[in-house]
CSV table of C-alpha atoms and ligand atoms in Angstrom, one decimal:
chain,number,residue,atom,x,y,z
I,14,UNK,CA,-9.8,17.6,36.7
I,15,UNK,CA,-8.4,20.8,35.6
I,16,UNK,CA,-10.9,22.7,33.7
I,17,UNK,CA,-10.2,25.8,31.3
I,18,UNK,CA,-12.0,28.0,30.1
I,19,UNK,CA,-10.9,30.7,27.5
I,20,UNK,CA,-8.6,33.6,28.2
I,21,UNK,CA,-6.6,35.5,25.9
I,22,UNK,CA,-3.3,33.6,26.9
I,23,UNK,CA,-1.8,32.0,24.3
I,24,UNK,CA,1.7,32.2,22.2
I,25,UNK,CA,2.1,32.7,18.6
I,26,UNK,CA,3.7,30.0,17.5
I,27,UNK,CA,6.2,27.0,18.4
I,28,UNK,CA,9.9,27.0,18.3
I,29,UNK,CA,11.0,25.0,15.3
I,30,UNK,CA,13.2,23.1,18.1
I,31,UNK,CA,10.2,22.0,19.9
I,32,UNK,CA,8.2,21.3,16.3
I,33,UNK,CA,10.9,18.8,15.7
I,34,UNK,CA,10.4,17.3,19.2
I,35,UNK,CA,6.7,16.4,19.3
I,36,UNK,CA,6.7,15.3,16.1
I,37,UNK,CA,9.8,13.2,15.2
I,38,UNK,CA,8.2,9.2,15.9
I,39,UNK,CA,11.4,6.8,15.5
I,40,UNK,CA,12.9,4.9,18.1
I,41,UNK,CA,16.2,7.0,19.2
I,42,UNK,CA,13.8,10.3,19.6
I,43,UNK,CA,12.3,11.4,22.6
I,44,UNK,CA,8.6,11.4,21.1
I,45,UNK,CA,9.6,7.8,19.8
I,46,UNK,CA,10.2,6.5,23.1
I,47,UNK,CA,7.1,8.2,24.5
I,48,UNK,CA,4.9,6.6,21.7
I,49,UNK,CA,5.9,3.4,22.1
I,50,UNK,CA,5.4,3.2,25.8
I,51,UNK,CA,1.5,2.6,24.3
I,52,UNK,CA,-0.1,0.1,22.0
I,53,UNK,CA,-1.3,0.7,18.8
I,54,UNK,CA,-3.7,-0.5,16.5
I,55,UNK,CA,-2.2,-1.6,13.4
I,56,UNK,CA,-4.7,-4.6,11.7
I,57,UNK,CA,-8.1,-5.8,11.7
I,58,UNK,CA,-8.8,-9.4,12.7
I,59,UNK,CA,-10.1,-10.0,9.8
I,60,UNK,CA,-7.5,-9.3,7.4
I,61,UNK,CA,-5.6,-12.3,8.3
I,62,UNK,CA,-9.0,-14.9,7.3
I,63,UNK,CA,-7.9,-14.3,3.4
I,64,UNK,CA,-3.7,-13.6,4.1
I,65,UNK,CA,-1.6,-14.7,6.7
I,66,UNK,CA,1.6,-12.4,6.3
I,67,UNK,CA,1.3,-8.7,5.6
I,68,UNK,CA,4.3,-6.2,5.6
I,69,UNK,CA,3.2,-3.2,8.2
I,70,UNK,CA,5.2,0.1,8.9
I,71,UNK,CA,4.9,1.5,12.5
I,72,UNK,CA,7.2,4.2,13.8
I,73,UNK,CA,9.6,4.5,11.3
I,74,UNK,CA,10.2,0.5,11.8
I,75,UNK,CA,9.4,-1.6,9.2
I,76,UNK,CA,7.8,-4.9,10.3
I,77,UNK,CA,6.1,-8.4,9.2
I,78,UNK,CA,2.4,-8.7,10.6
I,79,UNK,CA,1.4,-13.1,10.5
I,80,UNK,CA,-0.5,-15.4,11.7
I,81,UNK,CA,0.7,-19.0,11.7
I,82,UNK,CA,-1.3,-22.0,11.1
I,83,UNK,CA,-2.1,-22.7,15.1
I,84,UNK,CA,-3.4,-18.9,15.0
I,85,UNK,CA,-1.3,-16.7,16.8
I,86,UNK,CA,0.1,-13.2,15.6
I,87,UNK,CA,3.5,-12.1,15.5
I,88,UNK,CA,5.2,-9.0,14.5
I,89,UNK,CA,8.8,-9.2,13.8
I,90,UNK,CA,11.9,-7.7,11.8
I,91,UNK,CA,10.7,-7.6,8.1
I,92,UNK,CA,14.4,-8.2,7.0
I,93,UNK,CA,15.4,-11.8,8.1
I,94,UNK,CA,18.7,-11.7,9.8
I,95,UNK,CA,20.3,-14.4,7.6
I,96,UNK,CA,20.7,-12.2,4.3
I,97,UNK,CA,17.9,-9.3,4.9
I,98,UNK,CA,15.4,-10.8,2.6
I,99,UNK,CA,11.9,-9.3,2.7
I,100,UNK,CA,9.9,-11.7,5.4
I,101,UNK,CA,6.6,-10.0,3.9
I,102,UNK,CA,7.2,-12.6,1.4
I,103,UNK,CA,7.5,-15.5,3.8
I,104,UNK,CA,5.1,-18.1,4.7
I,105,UNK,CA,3.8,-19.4,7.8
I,106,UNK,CA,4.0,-22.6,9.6
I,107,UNK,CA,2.4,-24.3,12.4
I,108,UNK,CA,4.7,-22.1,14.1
I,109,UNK,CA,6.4,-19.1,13.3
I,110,UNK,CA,7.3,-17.3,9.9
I,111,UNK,CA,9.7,-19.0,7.8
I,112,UNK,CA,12.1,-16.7,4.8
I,113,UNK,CA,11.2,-18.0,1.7
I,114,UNK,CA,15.0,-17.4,0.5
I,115,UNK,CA,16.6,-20.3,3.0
I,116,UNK,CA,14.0,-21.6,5.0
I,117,UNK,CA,15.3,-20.3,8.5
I,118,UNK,CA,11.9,-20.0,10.7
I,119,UNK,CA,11.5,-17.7,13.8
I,120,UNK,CA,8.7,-17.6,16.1
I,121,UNK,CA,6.7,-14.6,17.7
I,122,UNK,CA,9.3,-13.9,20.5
I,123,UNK,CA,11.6,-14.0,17.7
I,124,UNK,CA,13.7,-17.3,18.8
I,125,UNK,CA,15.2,-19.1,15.3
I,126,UNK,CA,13.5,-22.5,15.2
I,127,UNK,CA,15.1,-23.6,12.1
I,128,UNK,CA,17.8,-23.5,9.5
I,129,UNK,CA,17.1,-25.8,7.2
I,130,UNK,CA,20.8,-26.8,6.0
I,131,UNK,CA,22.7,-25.7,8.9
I,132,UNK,CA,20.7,-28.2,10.8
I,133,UNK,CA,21.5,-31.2,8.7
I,134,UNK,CA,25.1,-30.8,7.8
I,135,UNK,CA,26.0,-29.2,11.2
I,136,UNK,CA,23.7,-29.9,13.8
I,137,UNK,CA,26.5,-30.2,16.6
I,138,UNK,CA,27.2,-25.9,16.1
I,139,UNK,CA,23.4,-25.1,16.8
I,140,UNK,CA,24.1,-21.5,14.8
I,141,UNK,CA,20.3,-21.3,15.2
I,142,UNK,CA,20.3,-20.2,19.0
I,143,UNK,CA,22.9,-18.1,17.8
I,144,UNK,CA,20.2,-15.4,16.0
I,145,UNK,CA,17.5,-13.9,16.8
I,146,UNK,CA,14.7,-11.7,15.0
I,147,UNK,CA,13.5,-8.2,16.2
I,148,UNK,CA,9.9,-9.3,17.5
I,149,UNK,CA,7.1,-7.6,19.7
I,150,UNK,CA,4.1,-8.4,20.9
I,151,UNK,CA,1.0,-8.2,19.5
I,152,UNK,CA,-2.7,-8.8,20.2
I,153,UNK,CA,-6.1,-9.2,18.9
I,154,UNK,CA,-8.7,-6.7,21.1
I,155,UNK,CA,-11.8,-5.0,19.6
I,156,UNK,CA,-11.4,-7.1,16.5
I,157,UNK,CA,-7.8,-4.7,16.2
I,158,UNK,CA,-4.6,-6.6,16.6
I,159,UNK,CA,-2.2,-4.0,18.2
I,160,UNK,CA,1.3,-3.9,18.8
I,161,UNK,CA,3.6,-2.6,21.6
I,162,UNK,CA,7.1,-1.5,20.2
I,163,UNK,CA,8.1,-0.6,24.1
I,164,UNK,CA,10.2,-1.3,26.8
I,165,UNK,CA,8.9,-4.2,29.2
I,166,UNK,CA,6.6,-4.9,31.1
I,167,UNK,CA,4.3,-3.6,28.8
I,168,UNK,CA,1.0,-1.8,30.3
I,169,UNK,CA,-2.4,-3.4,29.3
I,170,UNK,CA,-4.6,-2.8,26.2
I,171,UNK,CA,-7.2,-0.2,27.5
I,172,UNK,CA,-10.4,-2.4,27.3
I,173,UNK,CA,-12.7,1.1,26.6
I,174,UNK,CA,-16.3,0.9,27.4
I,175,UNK,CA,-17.4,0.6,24.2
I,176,UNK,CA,-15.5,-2.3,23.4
I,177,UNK,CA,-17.6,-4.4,26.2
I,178,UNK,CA,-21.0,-3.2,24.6
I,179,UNK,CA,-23.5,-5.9,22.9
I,180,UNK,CA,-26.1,-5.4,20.5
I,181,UNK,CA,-23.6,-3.5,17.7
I,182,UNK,CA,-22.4,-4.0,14.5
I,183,UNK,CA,-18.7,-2.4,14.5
I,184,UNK,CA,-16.7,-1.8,11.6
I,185,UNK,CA,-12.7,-0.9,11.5
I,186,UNK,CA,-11.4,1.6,8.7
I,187,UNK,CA,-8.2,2.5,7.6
I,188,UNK,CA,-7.0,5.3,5.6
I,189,UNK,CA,-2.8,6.1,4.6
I,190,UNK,CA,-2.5,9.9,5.5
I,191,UNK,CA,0.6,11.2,3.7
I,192,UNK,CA,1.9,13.6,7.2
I,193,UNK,CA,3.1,13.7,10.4
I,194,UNK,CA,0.5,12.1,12.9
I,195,UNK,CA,0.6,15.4,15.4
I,196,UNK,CA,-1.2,17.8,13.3
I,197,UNK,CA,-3.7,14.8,12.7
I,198,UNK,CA,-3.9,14.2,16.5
I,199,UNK,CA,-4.4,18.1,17.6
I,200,UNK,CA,-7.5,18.0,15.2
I,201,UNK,CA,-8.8,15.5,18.4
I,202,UNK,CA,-8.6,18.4,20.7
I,203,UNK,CA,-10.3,21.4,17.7
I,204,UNK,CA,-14.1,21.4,18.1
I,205,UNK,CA,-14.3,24.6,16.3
I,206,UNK,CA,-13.2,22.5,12.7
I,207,UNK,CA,-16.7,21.2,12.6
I,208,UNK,CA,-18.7,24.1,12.2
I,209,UNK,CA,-16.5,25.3,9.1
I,210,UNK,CA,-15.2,22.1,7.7
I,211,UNK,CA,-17.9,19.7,8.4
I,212,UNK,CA,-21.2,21.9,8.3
I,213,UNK,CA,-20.2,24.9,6.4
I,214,UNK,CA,-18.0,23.6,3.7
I,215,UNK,CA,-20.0,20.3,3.1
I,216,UNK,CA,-22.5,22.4,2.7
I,217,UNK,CA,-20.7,24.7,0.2
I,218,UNK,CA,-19.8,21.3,-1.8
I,219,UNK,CA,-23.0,20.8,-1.8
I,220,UNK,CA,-23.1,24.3,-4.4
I,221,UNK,CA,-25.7,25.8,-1.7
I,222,UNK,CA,-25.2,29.0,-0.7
I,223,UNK,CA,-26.1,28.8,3.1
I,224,UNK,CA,-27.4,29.1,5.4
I,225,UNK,CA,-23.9,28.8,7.8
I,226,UNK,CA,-25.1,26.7,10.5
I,227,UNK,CA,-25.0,27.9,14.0
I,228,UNK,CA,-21.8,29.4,15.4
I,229,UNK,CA,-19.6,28.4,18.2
I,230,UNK,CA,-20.4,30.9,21.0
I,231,UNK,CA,-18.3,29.3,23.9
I,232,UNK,CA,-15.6,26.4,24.4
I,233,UNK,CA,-14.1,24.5,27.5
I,234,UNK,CA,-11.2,22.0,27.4
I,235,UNK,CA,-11.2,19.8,30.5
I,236,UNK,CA,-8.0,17.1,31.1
I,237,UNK,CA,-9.0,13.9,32.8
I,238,UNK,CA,-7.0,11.2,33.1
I,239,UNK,CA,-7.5,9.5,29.7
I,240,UNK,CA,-7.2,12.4,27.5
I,241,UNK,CA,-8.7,16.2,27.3
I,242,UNK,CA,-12.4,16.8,27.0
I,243,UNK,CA,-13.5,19.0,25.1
I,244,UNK,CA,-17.1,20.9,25.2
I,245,UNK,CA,-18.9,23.5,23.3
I,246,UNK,CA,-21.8,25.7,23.5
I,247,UNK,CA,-23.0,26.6,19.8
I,248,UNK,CA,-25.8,29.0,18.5
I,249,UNK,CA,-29.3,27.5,20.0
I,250,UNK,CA,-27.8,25.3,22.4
I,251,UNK,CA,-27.9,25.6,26.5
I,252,UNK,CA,-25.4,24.6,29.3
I,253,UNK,CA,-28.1,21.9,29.6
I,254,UNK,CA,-26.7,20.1,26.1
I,255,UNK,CA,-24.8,16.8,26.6
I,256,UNK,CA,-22.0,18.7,24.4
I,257,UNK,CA,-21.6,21.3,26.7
I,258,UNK,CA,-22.3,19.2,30.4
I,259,UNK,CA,-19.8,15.7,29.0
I,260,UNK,CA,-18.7,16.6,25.6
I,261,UNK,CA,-16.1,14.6,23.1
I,262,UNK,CA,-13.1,13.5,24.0
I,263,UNK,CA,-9.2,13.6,23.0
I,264,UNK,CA,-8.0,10.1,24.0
I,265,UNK,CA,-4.8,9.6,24.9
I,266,UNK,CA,-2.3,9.7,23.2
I,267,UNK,CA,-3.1,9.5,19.8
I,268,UNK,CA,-7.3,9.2,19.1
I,269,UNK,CA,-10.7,10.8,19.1
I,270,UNK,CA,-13.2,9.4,20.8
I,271,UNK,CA,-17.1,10.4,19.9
I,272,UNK,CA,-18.8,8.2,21.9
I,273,UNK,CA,-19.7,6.0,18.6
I,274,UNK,CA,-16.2,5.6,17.2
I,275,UNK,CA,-12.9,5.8,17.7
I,276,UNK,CA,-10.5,7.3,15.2
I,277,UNK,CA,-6.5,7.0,15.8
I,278,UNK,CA,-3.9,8.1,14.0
I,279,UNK,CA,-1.3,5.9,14.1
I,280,UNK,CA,2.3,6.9,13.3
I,281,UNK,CA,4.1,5.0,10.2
I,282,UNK,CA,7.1,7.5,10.2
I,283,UNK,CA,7.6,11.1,10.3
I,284,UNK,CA,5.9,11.9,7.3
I,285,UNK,CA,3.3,9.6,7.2
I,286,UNK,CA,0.3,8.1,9.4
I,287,UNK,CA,-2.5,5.1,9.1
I,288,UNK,CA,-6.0,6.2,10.1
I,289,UNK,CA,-7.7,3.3,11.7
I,290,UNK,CA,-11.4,4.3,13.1
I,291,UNK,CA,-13.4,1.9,15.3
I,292,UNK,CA,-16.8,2.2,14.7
I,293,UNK,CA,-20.2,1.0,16.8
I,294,UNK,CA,-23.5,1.4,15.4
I,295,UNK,CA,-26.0,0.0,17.8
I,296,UNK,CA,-29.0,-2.0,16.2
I,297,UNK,CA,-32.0,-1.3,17.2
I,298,UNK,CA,-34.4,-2.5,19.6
I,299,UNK,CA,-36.3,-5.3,17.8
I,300,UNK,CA,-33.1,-6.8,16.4
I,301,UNK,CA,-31.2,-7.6,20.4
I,302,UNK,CA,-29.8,-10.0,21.2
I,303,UNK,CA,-27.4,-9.2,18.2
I,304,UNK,CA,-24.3,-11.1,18.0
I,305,UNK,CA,-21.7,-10.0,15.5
I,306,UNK,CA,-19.8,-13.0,13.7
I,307,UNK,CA,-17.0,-10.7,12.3
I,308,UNK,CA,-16.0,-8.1,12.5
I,309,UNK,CA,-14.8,-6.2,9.0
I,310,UNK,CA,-12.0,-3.9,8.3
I,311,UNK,CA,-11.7,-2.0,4.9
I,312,UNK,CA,-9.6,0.6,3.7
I,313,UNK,CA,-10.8,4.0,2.3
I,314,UNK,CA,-9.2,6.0,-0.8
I,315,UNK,CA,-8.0,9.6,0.2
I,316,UNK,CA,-7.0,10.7,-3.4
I,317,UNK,CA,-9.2,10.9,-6.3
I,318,UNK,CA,-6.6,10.3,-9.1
I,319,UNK,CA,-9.3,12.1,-11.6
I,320,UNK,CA,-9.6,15.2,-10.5
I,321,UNK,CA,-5.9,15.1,-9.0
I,322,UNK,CA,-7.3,16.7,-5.4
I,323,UNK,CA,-7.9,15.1,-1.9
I,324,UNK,CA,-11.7,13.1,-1.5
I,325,UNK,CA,-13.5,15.7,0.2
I,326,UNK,CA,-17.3,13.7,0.2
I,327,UNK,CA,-17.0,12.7,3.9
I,328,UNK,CA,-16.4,13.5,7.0
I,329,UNK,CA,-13.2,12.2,7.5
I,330,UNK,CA,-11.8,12.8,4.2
I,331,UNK,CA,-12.5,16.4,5.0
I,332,UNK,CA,-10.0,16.2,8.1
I,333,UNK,CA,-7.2,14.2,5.8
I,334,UNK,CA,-7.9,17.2,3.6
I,335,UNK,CA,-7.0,19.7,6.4
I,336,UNK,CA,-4.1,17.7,7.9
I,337,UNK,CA,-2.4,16.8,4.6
I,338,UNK,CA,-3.2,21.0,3.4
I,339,UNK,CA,-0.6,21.6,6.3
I,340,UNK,CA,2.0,20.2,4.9
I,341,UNK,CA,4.1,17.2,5.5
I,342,UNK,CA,5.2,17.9,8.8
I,343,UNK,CA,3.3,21.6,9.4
I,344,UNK,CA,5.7,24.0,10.4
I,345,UNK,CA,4.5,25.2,13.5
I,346,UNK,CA,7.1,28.9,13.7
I,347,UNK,CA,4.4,30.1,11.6
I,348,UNK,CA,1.3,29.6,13.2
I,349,UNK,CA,-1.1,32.2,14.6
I,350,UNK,CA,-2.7,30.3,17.3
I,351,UNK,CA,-6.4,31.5,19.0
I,352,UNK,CA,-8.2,31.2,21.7
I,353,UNK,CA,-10.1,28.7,20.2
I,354,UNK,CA,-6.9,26.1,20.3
I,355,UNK,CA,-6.3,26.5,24.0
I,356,UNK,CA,-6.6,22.4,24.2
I,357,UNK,CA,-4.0,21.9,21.5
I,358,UNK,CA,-1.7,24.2,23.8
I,359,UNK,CA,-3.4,21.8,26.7
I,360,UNK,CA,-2.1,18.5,24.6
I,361,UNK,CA,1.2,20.0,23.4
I,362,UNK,CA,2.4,20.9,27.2
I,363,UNK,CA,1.2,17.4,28.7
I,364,UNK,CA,3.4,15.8,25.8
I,365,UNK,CA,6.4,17.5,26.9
I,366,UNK,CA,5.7,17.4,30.5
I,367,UNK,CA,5.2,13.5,29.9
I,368,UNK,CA,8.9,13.8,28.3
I,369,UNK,CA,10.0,14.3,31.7
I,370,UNK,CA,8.2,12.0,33.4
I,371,UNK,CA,9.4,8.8,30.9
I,372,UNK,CA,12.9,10.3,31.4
I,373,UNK,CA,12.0,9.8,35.5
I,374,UNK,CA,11.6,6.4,34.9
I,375,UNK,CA,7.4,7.1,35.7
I,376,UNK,CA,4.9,5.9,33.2
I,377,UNK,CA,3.2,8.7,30.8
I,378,UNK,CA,-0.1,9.6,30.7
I,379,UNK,CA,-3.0,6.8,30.7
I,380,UNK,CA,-1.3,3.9,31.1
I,381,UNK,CA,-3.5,1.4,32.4
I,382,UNK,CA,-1.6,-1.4,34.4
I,383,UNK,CA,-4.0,-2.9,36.5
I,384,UNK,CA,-6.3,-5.9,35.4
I,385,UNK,CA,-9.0,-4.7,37.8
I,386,UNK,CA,-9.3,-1.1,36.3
I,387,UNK,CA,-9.0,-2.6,32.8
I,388,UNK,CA,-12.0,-5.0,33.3
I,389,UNK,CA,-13.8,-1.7,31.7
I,390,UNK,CA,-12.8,1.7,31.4
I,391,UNK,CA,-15.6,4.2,31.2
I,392,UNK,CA,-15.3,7.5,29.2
I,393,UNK,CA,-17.5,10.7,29.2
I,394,UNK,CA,-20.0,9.6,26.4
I,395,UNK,CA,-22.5,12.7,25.4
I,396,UNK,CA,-25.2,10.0,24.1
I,397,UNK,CA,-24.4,7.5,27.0
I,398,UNK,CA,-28.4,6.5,26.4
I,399,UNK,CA,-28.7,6.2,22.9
I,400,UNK,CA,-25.6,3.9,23.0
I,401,UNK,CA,-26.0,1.7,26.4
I,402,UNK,CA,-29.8,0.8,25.9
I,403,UNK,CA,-30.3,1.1,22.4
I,404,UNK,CA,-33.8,2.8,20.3
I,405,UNK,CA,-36.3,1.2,18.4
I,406,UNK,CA,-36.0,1.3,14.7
I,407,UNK,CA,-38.8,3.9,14.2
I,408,UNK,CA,-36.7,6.4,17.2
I,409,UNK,CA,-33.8,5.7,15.2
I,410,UNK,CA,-35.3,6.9,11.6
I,411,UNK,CA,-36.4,9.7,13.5
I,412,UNK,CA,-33.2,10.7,15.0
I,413,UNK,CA,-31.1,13.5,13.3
I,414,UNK,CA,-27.7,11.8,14.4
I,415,UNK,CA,-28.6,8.3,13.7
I,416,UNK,CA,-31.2,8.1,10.8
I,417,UNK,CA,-28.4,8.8,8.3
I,418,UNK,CA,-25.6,6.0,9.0
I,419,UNK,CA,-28.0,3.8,9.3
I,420,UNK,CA,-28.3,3.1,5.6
I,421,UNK,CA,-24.8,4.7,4.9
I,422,UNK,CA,-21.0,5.0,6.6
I,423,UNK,CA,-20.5,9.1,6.6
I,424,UNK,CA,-17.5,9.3,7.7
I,425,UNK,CA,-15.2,7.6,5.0
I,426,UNK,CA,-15.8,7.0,1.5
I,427,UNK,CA,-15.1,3.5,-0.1
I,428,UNK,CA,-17.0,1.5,2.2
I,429,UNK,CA,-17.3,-2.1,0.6
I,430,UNK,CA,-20.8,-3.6,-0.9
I,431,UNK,CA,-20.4,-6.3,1.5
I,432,UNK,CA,-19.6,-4.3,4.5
I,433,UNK,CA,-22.7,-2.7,3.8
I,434,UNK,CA,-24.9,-5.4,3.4
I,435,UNK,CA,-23.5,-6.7,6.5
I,436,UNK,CA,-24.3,-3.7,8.2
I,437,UNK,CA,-28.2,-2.8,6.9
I,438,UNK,CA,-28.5,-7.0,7.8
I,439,UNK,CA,-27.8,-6.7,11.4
I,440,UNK,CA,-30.4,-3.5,12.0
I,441,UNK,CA,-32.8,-5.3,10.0
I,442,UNK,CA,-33.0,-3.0,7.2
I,443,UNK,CA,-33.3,-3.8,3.2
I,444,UNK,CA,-30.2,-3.0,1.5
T,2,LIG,S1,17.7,-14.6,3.8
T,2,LIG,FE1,16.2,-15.5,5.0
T,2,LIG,S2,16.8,-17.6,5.1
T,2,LIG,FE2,18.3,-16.7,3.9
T,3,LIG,FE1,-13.3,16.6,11.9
């Protein structure tokens, strides 16, 4: 583990040249290819009980999310290669995804099954085993259904810790983010953004005048094999605090990880990226053993079309507020940077040096290939207790961090009536 602490040793800004490198996403760049060597969440489960085709965009591709009737997801071309009609508008049979302009079906590995005419007036030419769809793999884990765009063999799904917990009720939340996923990924790695756009400016929306709350007095960035750690020692707090002794996490390559969610920000294309958040609230005590039936997914406004500005109520929408304020694709040859980003300098170099090692032929950074180490991969967690054995109701209502999502979802505004429901009904709660 390489640990860093601060020292006045950073540069002034990025060449435009290297801007355009970490944050260009399509398949024939650099940062393309190292992307896709990972899978990413790009569904919830649960989207496909109500639909069964949905039209997805994922690195500058764009793509046709099913399911067919016997249950299992593809992800293929959304053009079908007879005439490049939109498969979005397909349908779905037993097996496959069939064009609703000709009929020609095509299953998940992206084999033509069928061409309807072609098959009765010239069966003896077999033109089906002649074409093919673009298809990758996808699969349902966490209630996500992710998809590898990759070369093969692909690496595993990380299985993280939290996904093998019981006793939660999790949620998944989306949110379109119109800019470059980069500038949304080095906010993973910027602990000092919470003291002035979390606490200080949530409470300047609130039309209080103060007090500030306490100051950042010290920071640490710490890579591990997963990601970068990053810890903090604010105003009131000792080396003793779980945020300064484990700390929160940047997750690689492209999340944040709190210990009770995970948020990722997912590439669509160069100027645009889907927020998906995987979120764990444990119930409390009296209500174990909890089993979740299902697990939601909703998806969050980021615009507030009345007053013509960014949503600014929650926590969240206050990051989509800073990474959409720095432009489209922020332009990096003018930035001043501090001390205080020394881990966004820590992630920028292990992307480039990861550049190198894709173009060795090695796999980049926290790829998880064996089944063994995959079983369940543990993360620093700063409330590991809280979250592994749980509180009684009456510690929760008395906890600062807990007692306020558990009647309400702080992070992202537009959480639906039903989701809430769901939610106060498995911690026992009246709605
Ligand atoms: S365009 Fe799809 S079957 Fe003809
Ligand atoms: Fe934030």
């Amino acid at each position: 583990m390489v640990a860093v602490e601060f020292r006045r040793k950073t540069k002034a800004m990025l060449e435009a040249s290297k801007n355009q490198l970490l944050t260009q996403v399509s398949g024939d760049t650099p940062m393309g290819a190292l992307l896709r060597r990972y899978w990413m969440p790009i569904a919830a489960v649960s989207e496909f009980e109500s639909e069964s085709v949905k039209a997805v965009r994922l690195m500058g591709e764009d793509l046709t999310l099913y399911r067919d009737r016997r249950g299992t997801f593809g992800l293929v071309d959304r053009r079908c290669p007879h005439r490049s009609a939109d498969l979005s508008y397909g349908f779905v049979e037993q097996c496959g995804l069939r064009c609703n302009y000709h009929g020609w079906l095509f299953d998940h590995d992206g084999r033509c099954l069928e061409q309807p005419y072609e098959d009765v007036a010239h069966p003896e030419a077999c033109f089906r085993d002649k074409v093919r769809i673009k298809a990758y793999p996808v699969q349902a884990q966490a209630g996500l259904l992710w998809a590898y765009l990759g070369p093969g063999p692909a690496p595993l799904i990380p299985n993280w810790e939290p996904f093998t917990w019981k006793n939660g009720f999790v949620q998944i939340v989306f949110a379109d983010v119109p800019c470059n996923w980069f500038q949304c990924q080095e906010n993973s790695v910027d602990p000092l953004h919470f003291e002035w756009m979390h606490m200080n400016w949530s409470t300047r929306l609130k039309d209080k005048g103060g007090p500030y709350s306490p100051r950042h007095l010290r920071l640490a960035f710490d890579e591990f094999e997963y990601g970068i750690v990053y810890r903090r020692i604010r105003e009131g707090m000792s080396e003793e605090d779980p945020l300064w002794r484990v700390g929160r996490v940047c997750l690689w390559p492209n999340a944040l990880f709190t210990g009770d969610h995970f948020e990722w920000r997912v590439p669509i294309d160069d100027q645009n990226t889907l927020s998906v958040t995987w979120c764990f609230n444990r119930v409390p005590k009296e209500r174990e053993p909890y089993v979740q039936e299902r697990i939601p997914g909703w998806r969050g406004p980021v615009f507030d079309a009345e007053t013509g500005r960014w949503i600014s109520s929650h926590v969240m929408n206050q990051d989509f507020v800073a990474w959409i304020g720095q432009g489209t694709i922020t332009d990096r040859t003018r930035e001043h940077l501090a001390t205080s980003d020394a881990g966004i300098i820590m992630m920028r170099q292990r992307f480039l040096k990861d550049l190198e090692a894709i173009a060795r032929g090695e796999d980049p950074k926290a790829t998880i290939r064996d089944s063994e180490v995959n079983r369940c991969v543990s993360l620093p967690i700063a409330e590991r207790k809280r979250l592994v054995e749980g509180m009684t109701l009456d510690e929760m209502l008395r906890h600062p961090m807990v007692a306020g999502q558990l009647s309400d979802y702080i992070f992202q505004t537009g959480q639906p009536p039903e989701v809430r429901k769901a939610c106060a009904e498995a911690m026992g709660l009246p709605l």
